[in-house]
Coordinates of C-alpha atoms in Angstrom, one line a residue:
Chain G
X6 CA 0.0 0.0 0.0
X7 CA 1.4 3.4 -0.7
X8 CA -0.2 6.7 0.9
X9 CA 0.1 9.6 -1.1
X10 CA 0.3 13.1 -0.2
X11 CA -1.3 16.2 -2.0
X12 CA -0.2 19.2 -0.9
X13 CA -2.6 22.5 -0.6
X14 CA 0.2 24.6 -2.0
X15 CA -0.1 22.5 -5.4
X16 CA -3.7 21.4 -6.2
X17 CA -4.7 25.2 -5.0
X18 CA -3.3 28.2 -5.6
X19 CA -2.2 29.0 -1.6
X20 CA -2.1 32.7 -1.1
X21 CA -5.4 33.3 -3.7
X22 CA -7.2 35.3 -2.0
X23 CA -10.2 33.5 -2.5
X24 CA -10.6 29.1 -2.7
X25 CA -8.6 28.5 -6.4
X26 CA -7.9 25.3 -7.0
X27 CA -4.3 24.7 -10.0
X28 CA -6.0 22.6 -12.2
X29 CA -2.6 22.7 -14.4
X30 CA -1.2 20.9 -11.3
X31 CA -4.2 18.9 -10.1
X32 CA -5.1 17.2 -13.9
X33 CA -1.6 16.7 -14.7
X34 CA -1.1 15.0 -11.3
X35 CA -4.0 12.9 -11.9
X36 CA -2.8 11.6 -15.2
X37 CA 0.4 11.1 -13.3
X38 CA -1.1 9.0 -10.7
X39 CA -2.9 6.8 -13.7
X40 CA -0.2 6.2 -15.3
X41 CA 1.8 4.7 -12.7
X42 CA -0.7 2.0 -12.2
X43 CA -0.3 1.0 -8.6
X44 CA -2.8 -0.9 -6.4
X45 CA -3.6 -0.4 -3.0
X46 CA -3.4 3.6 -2.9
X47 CA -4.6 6.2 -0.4
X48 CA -4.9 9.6 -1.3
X49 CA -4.7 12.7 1.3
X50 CA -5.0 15.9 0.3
X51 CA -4.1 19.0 2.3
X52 CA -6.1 22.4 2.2
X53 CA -4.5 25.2 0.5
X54 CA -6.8 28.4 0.1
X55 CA -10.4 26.3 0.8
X56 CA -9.3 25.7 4.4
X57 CA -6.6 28.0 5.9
X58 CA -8.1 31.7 5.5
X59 CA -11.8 30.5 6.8
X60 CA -9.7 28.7 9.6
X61 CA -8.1 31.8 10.4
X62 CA -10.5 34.2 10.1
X63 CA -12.9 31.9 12.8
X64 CA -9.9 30.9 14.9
X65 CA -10.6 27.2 14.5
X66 CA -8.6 25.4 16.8
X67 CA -7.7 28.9 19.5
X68 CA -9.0 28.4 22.4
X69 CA -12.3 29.7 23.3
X70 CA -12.2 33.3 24.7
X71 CA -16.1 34.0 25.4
X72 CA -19.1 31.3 25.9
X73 CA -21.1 33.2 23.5
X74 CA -18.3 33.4 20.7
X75 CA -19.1 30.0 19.9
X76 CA -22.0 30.2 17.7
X77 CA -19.6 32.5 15.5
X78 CA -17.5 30.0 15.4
X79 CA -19.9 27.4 15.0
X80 CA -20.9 28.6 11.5
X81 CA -17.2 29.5 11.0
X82 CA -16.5 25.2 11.5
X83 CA -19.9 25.1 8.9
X84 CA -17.9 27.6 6.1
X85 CA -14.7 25.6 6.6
X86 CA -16.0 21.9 6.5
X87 CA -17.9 23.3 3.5
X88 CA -15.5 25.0 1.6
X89 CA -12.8 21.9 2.3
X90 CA -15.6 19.4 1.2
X91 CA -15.8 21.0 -2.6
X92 CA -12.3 21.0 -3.2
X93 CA -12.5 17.5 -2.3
X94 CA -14.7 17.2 -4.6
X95 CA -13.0 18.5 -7.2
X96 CA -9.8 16.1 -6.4
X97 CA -12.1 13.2 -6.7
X98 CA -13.6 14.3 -9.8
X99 CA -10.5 15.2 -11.1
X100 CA -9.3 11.5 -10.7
X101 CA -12.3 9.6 -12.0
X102 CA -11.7 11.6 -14.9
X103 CA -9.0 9.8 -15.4
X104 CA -10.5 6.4 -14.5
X105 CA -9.5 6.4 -11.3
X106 CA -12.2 5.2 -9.1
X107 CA -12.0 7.7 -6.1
X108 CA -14.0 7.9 -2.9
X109 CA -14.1 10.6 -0.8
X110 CA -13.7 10.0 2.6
X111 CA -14.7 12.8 5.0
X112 CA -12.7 13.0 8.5
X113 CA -15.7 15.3 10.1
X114 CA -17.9 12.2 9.8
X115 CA -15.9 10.2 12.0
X116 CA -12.7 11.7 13.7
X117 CA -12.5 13.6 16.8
X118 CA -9.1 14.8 18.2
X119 CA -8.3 15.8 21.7
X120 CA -6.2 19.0 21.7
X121 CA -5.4 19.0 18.2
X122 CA -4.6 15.2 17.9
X123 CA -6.4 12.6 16.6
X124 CA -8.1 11.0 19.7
X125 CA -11.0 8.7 17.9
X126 CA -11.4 7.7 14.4
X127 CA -12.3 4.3 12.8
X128 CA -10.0 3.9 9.8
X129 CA -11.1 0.3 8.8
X130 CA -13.4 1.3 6.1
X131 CA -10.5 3.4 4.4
X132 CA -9.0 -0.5 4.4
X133 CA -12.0 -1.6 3.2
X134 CA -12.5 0.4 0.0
X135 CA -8.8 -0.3 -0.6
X136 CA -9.5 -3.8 -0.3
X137 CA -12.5 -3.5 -3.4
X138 CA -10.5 -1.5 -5.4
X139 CA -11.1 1.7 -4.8
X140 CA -9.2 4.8 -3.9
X141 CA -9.9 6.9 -1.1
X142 CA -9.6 9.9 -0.7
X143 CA -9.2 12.0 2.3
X144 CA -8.2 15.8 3.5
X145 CA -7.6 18.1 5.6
X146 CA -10.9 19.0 7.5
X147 CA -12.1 20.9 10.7
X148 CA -13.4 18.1 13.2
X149 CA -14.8 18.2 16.7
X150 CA -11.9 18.3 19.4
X151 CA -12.4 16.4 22.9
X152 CA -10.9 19.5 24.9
X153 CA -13.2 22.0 26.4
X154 CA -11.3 25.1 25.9
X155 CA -11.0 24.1 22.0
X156 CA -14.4 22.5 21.0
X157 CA -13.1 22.5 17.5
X158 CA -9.8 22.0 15.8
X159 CA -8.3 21.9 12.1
X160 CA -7.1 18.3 11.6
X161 CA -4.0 18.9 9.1
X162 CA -3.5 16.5 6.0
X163 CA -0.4 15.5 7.8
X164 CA -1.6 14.2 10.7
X165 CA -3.9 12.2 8.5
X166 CA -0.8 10.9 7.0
X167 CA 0.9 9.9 9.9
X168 CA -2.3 8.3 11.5
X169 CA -3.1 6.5 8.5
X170 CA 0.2 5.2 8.3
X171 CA 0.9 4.1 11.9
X172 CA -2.5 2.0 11.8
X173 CA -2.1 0.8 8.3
X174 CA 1.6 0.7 8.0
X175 CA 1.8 1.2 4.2
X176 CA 5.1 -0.1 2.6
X177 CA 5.6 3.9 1.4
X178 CA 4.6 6.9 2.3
X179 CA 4.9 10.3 -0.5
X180 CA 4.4 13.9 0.2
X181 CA 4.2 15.4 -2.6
X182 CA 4.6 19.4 -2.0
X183 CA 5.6 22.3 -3.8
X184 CA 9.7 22.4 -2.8
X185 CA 12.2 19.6 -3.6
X186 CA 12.7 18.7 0.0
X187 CA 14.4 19.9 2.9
X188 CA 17.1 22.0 2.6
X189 CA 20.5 22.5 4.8
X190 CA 19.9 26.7 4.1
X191 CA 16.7 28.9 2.4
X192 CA 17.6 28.7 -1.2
X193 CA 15.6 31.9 -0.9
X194 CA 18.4 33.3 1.1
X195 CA 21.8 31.1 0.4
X196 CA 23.3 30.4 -2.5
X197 CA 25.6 27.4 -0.5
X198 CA 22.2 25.4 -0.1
X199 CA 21.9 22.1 -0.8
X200 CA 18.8 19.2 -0.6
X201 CA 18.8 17.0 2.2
X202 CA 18.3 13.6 1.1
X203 CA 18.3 11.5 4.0
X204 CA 16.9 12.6 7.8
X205 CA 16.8 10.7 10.7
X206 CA 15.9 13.6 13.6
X207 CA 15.0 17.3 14.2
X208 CA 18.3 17.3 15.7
X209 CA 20.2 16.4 12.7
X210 CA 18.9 18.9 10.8
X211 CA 20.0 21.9 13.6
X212 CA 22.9 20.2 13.4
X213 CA 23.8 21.5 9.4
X214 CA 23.7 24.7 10.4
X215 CA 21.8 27.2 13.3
X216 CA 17.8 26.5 13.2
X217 CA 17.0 30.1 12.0
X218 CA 18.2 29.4 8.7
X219 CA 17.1 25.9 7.7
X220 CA 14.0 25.9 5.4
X221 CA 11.4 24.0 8.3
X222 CA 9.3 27.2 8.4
X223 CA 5.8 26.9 7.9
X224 CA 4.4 23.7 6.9
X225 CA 7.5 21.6 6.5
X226 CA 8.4 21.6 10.3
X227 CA 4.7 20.3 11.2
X228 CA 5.4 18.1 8.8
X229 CA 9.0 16.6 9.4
X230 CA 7.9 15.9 13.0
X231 CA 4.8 13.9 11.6
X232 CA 7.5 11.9 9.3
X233 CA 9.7 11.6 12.3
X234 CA 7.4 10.4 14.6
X235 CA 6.3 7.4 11.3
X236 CA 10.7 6.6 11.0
X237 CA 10.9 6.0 14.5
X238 CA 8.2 3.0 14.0
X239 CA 10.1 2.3 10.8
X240 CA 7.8 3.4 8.0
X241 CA 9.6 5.2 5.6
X242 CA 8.5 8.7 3.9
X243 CA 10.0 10.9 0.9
X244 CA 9.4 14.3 0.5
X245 CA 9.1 15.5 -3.2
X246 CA 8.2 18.4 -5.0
X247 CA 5.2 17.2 -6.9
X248 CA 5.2 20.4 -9.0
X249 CA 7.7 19.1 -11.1
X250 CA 6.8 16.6 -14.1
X251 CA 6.5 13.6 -13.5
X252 CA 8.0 12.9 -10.0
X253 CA 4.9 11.6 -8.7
X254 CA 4.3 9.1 -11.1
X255 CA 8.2 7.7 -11.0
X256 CA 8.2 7.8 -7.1
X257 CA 4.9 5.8 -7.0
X258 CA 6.3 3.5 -9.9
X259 CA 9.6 3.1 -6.9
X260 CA 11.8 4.9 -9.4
X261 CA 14.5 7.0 -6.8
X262 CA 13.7 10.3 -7.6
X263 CA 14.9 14.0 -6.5
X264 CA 13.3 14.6 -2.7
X265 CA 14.0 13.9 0.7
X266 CA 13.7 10.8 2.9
X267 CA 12.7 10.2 6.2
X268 CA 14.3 7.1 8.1
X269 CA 15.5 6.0 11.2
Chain X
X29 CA -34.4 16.0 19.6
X30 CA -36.0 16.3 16.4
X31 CA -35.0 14.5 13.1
X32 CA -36.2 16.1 9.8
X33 CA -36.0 14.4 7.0
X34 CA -36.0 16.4 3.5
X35 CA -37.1 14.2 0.7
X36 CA -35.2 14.4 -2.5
X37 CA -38.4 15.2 -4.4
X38 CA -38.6 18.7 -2.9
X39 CA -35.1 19.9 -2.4
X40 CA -34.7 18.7 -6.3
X41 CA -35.9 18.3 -9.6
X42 CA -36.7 14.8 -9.1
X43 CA -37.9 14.6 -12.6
X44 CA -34.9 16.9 -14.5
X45 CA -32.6 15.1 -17.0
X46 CA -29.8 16.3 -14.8
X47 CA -29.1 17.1 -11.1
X48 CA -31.3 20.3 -10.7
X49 CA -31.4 21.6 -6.9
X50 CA -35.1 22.9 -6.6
X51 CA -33.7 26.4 -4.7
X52 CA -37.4 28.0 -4.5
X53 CA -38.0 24.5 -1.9
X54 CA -35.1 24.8 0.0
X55 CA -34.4 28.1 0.8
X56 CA -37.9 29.0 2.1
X57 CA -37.5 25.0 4.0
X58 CA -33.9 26.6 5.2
X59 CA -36.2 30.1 6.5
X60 CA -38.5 27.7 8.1
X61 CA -36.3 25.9 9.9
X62 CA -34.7 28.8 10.9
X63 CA -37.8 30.4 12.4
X64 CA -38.8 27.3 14.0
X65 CA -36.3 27.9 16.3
X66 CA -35.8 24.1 17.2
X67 CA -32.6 23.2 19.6
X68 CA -31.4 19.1 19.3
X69 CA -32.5 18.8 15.3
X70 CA -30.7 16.4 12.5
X71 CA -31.5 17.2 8.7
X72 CA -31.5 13.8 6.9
X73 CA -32.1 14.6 3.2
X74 CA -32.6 12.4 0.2
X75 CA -30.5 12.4 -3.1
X76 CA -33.0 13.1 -5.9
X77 CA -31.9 14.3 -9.4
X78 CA -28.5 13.8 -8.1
X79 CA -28.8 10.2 -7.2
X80 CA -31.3 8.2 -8.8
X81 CA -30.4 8.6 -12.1
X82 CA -26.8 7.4 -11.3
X83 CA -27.5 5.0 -9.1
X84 CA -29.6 3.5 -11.7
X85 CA -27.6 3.5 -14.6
X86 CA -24.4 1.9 -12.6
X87 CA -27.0 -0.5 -11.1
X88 CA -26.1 0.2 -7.6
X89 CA -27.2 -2.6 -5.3
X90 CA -28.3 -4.7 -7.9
X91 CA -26.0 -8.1 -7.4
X92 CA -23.1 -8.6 -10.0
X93 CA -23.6 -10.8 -12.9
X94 CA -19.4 -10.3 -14.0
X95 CA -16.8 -10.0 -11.7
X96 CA -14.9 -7.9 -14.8
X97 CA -18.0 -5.1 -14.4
X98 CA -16.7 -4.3 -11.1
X99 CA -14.5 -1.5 -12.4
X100 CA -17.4 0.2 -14.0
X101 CA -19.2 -0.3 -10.9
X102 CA -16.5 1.3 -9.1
X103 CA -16.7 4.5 -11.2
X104 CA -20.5 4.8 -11.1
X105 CA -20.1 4.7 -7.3
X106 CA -17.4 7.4 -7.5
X107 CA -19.9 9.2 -9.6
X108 CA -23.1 9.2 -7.1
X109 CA -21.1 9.9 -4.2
X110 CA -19.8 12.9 -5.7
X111 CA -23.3 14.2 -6.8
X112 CA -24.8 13.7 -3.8
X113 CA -22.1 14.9 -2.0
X114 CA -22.2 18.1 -4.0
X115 CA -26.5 17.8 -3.2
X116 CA -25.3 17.8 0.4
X117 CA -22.8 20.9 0.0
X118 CA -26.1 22.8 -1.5
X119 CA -28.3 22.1 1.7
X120 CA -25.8 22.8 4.2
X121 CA -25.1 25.9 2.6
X122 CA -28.4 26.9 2.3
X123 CA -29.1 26.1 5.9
X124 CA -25.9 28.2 7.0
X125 CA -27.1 31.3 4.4
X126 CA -29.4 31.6 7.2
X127 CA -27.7 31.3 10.0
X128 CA -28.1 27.5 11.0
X129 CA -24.6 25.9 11.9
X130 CA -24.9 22.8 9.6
X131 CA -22.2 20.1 9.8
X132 CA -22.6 17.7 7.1
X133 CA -21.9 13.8 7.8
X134 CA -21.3 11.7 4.8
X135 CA -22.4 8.1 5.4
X136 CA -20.3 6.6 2.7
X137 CA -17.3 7.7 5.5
X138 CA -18.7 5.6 8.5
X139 CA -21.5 3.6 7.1
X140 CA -21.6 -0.3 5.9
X141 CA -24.6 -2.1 4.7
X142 CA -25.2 -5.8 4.5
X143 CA -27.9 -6.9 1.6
X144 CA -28.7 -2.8 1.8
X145 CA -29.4 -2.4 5.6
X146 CA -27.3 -0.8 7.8
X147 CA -24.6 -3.0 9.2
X148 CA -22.6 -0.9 10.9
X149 CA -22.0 3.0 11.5
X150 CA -21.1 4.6 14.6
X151 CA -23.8 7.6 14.9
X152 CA -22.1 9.1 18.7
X153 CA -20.3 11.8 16.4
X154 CA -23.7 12.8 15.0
X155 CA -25.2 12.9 18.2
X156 CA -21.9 14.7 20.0
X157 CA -22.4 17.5 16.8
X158 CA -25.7 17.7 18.7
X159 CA -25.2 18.3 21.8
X160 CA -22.3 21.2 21.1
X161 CA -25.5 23.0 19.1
X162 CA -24.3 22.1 15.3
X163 CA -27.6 20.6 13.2
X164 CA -26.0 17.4 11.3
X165 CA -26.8 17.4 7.4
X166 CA -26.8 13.6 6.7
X167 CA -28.0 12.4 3.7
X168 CA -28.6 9.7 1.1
X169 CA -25.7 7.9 -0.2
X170 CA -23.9 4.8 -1.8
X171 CA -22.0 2.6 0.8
X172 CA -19.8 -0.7 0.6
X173 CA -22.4 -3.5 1.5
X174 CA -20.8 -6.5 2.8
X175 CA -22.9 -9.1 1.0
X176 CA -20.5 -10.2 -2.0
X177 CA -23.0 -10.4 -4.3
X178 CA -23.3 -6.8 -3.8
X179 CA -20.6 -5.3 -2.9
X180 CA -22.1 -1.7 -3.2
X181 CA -25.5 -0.4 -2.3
X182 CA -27.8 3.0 -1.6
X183 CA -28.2 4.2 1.4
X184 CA -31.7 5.8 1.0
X185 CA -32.3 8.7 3.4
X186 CA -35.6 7.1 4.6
X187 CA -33.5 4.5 6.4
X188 CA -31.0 6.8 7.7
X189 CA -34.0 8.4 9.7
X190 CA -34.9 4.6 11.1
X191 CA -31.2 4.2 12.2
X192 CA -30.6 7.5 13.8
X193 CA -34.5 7.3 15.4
X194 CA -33.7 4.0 17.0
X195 CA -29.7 4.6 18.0
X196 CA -31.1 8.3 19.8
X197 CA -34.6 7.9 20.0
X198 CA -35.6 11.9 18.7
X199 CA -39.3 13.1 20.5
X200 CA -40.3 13.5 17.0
X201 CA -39.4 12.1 13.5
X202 CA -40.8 14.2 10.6
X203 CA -40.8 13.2 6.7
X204 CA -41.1 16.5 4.7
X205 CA -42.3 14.8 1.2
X206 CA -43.9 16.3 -1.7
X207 CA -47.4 15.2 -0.9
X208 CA -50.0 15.5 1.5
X209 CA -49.1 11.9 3.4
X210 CA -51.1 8.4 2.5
X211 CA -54.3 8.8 0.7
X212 CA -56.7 5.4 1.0
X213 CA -56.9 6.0 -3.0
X214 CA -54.8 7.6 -5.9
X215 CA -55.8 11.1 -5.7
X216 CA -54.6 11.2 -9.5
X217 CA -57.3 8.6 -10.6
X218 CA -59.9 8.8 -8.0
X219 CA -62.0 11.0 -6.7
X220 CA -63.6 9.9 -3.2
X221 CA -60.1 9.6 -2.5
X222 CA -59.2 10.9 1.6
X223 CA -56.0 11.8 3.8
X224 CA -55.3 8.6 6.1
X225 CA -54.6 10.4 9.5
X226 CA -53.2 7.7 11.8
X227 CA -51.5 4.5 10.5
X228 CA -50.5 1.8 12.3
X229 CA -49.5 -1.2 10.0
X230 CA -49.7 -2.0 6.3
X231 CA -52.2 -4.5 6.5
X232 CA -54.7 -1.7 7.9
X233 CA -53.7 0.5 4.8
X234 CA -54.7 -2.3 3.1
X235 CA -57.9 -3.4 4.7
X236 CA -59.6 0.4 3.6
X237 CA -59.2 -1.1 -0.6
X238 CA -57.0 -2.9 -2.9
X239 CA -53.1 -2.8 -2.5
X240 CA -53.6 -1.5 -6.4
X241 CA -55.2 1.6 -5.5
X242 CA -53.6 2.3 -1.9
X243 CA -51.0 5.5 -3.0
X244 CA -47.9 3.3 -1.5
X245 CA -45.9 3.2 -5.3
X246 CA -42.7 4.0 -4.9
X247 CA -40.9 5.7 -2.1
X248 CA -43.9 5.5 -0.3
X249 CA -44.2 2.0 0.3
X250 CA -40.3 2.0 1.5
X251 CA -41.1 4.9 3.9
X252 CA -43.5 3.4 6.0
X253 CA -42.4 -0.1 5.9
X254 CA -39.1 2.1 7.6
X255 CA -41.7 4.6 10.0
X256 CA -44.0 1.4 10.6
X257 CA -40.8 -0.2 12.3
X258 CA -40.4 3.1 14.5
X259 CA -43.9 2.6 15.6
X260 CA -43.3 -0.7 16.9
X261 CA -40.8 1.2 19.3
X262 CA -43.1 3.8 19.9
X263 CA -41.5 6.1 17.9
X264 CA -44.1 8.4 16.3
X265 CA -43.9 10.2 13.1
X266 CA -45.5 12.0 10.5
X267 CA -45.8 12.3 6.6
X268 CA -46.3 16.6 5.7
X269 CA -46.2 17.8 2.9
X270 CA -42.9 20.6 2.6
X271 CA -43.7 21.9 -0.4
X272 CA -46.6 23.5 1.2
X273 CA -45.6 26.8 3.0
X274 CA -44.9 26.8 6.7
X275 CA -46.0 23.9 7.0
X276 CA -42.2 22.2 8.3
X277 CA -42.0 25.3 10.3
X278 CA -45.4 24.4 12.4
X279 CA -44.6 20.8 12.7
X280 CA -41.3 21.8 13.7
X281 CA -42.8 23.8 16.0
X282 CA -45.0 21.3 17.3
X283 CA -48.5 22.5 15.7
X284 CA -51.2 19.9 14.3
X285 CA -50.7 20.2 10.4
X286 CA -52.2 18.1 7.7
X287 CA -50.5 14.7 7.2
X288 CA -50.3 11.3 8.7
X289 CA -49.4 10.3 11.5
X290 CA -47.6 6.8 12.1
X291 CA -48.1 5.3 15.7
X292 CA -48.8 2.4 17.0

């Protein structure tokens, strides 16, 4: 079984300031995924513009300030879960048009977290429709959290990765995102950067050079902890940038392409 | 607790050649519910335009006659899931235009069927939405049924409404249809036809005339074969007609409208 990784920075266009989805990205991606012909697949996709702005804007996941605040941000969990639910829609279209058959698989219907984390959530019917051939599909969603002061949290595509993985344990995990991997030095900044290509700990990386300059801002630290966290139980993970041609389709075809990996 | 169910013939074009959301139904339903004012209340709504026609053509839940159709099966699955998924996106939306905090639930992610009844599906989430004041937007759906013969089947909303009445046992269950509730004749072909007010098993619809002539075609007959079941728990219901104005607003609110009753 492989798990594969969409990043919101590619299917949608991230700083939009409104939900656009890259459908340059998305249908070439699909084709790509098609083309490489591989059974047993799960597909999580992250955000991008449908989730984080409504997130933010109802402070999904900060803790409560005022009792009455709540219906606010009850309608503000409503906007989110919907706007997160089309572009899943749209990935899912976007792969049976291809001939892939997709199902969507929606993490508010059956995944609580407790402070952020995922607490409950049944994943043996994702098995299941990998089992009859399907594909599921899963994303990035705003779920009910267990702890009082929260009430509500964002579940991150990356946690879904990491919690599918630890209860499935898929022989590969790939996240495809929009940079190459992780870098020694912001190849924004530095011209003396260079790609990471294998990572064993947090501590490896500071090691390179002084944390302020390595590229984990954002996203990618959330991330590498989540990858960490699967190498320490011995899954495996690679870090691509799926923006470029082709690289999803040879890493799920097992070719060794550009990217980093995660291993203990 | 309330659980209102929304039957696809309002909320669409159950006729139209292609999904068509009837918006005129639903947004004065969506006012309704709003004025009702109802606290504890799940929306269960059925698939219409956007189901039937796909369901049909893929023959969901009919049983397999090749195993080599399966991948065609698994398409036309991909297909109704995504239209009634985007169904679903249209009510909650409406609902949260004004100002109802919907949360939609998509069976397909926690629901199993075995020969097309519900096998398993862990409804606490839908009942925990609940209680933190969201109203759950479930709906009708295609599911993995765990008879191999099948492998597939619709979810109809009707039995959604048994499941969730008999897991949380709601004060009242009411079916928003497109007619008036059970008539003892075809009000199309008959003219001493009359409401039946109170029903309390199929053999008494029966005993008033001819099974022929009883107006149980169709959904019908499904949804009290599903509400005569409540009744043997004591779970009451009614049949009213929502495309009549404020009428799902005054049952809502607890008034006597026109319709039938099921008790036992």
């Amino acid at each position: 079984m492989i798990i594969l990784k969409l990043g919101g920075s590619i299917i949608t266009k991230k700083d939009a300031n409104k939900p656009t989805v890259d459908y340059d990205h998305l249908q070439r991606i699909a084709k790509e995924i098609k083309h490489a012909h591989v059974s047993d697949l799960i597909v999580v996709h992250g955000a991008g513009s449908f989730g984080h702005p409504f997130a933010r804007e109802y402070a999904i996941g900060k803790p409560l300030s005022l009792k009455d605040d709540f219906q606010i941000k009850r309608i503000g969990f409503s906007l989110t879960q919907s706007w997160v639910k089309k572009l899943n829609s749209i990935v899912c279209d976007a792969l049976r048009d291809v001939g892939i058959p997709a199902v969507s698989i929606q993490p508010s219907s059956f995944i609580t977290t407790y402070h952020k984390r995922i607490h409950k959530g049944d994943i043996a019917l994702i098995k299941y429709y990998v089992d009859k051939g399907f594909v599921p599909v899963i994303y990035g969603d705003v779920v009910l959290d267990d702890d009082p002061t929260l009430q509500v949290a964002v579940l991150s595509g990356d946690q879904i990765v990491t919690y599918l993985a630890k209860n499935l344990l898929p022989g590969r995990v790939i996240l495809g995102t929009d940079v190459d991997g992780v870098f020694n030095k912001n190849p924004q900044e530095y011209q003396d950067y260079y790609l990471i290509k294998k990572l064993s700990s947090l501590q490896e990386l500071e090691s390179w050079d002084n944390n302020q300059t390595v590229d984990v801002t954002g996203g990618m630290l959330g991330k590498l902890e989540e990858l960490l966290e699967l190498a320490q139980l011995g899954i495996e993970s690679e870090i691509i940038n799926a923006g470029r041609k082709s690289l999803i389709r040879d890493a799920l075809q097992g070719k060794k392409v550009r990217g980093t990996v995660i291993k203990k």
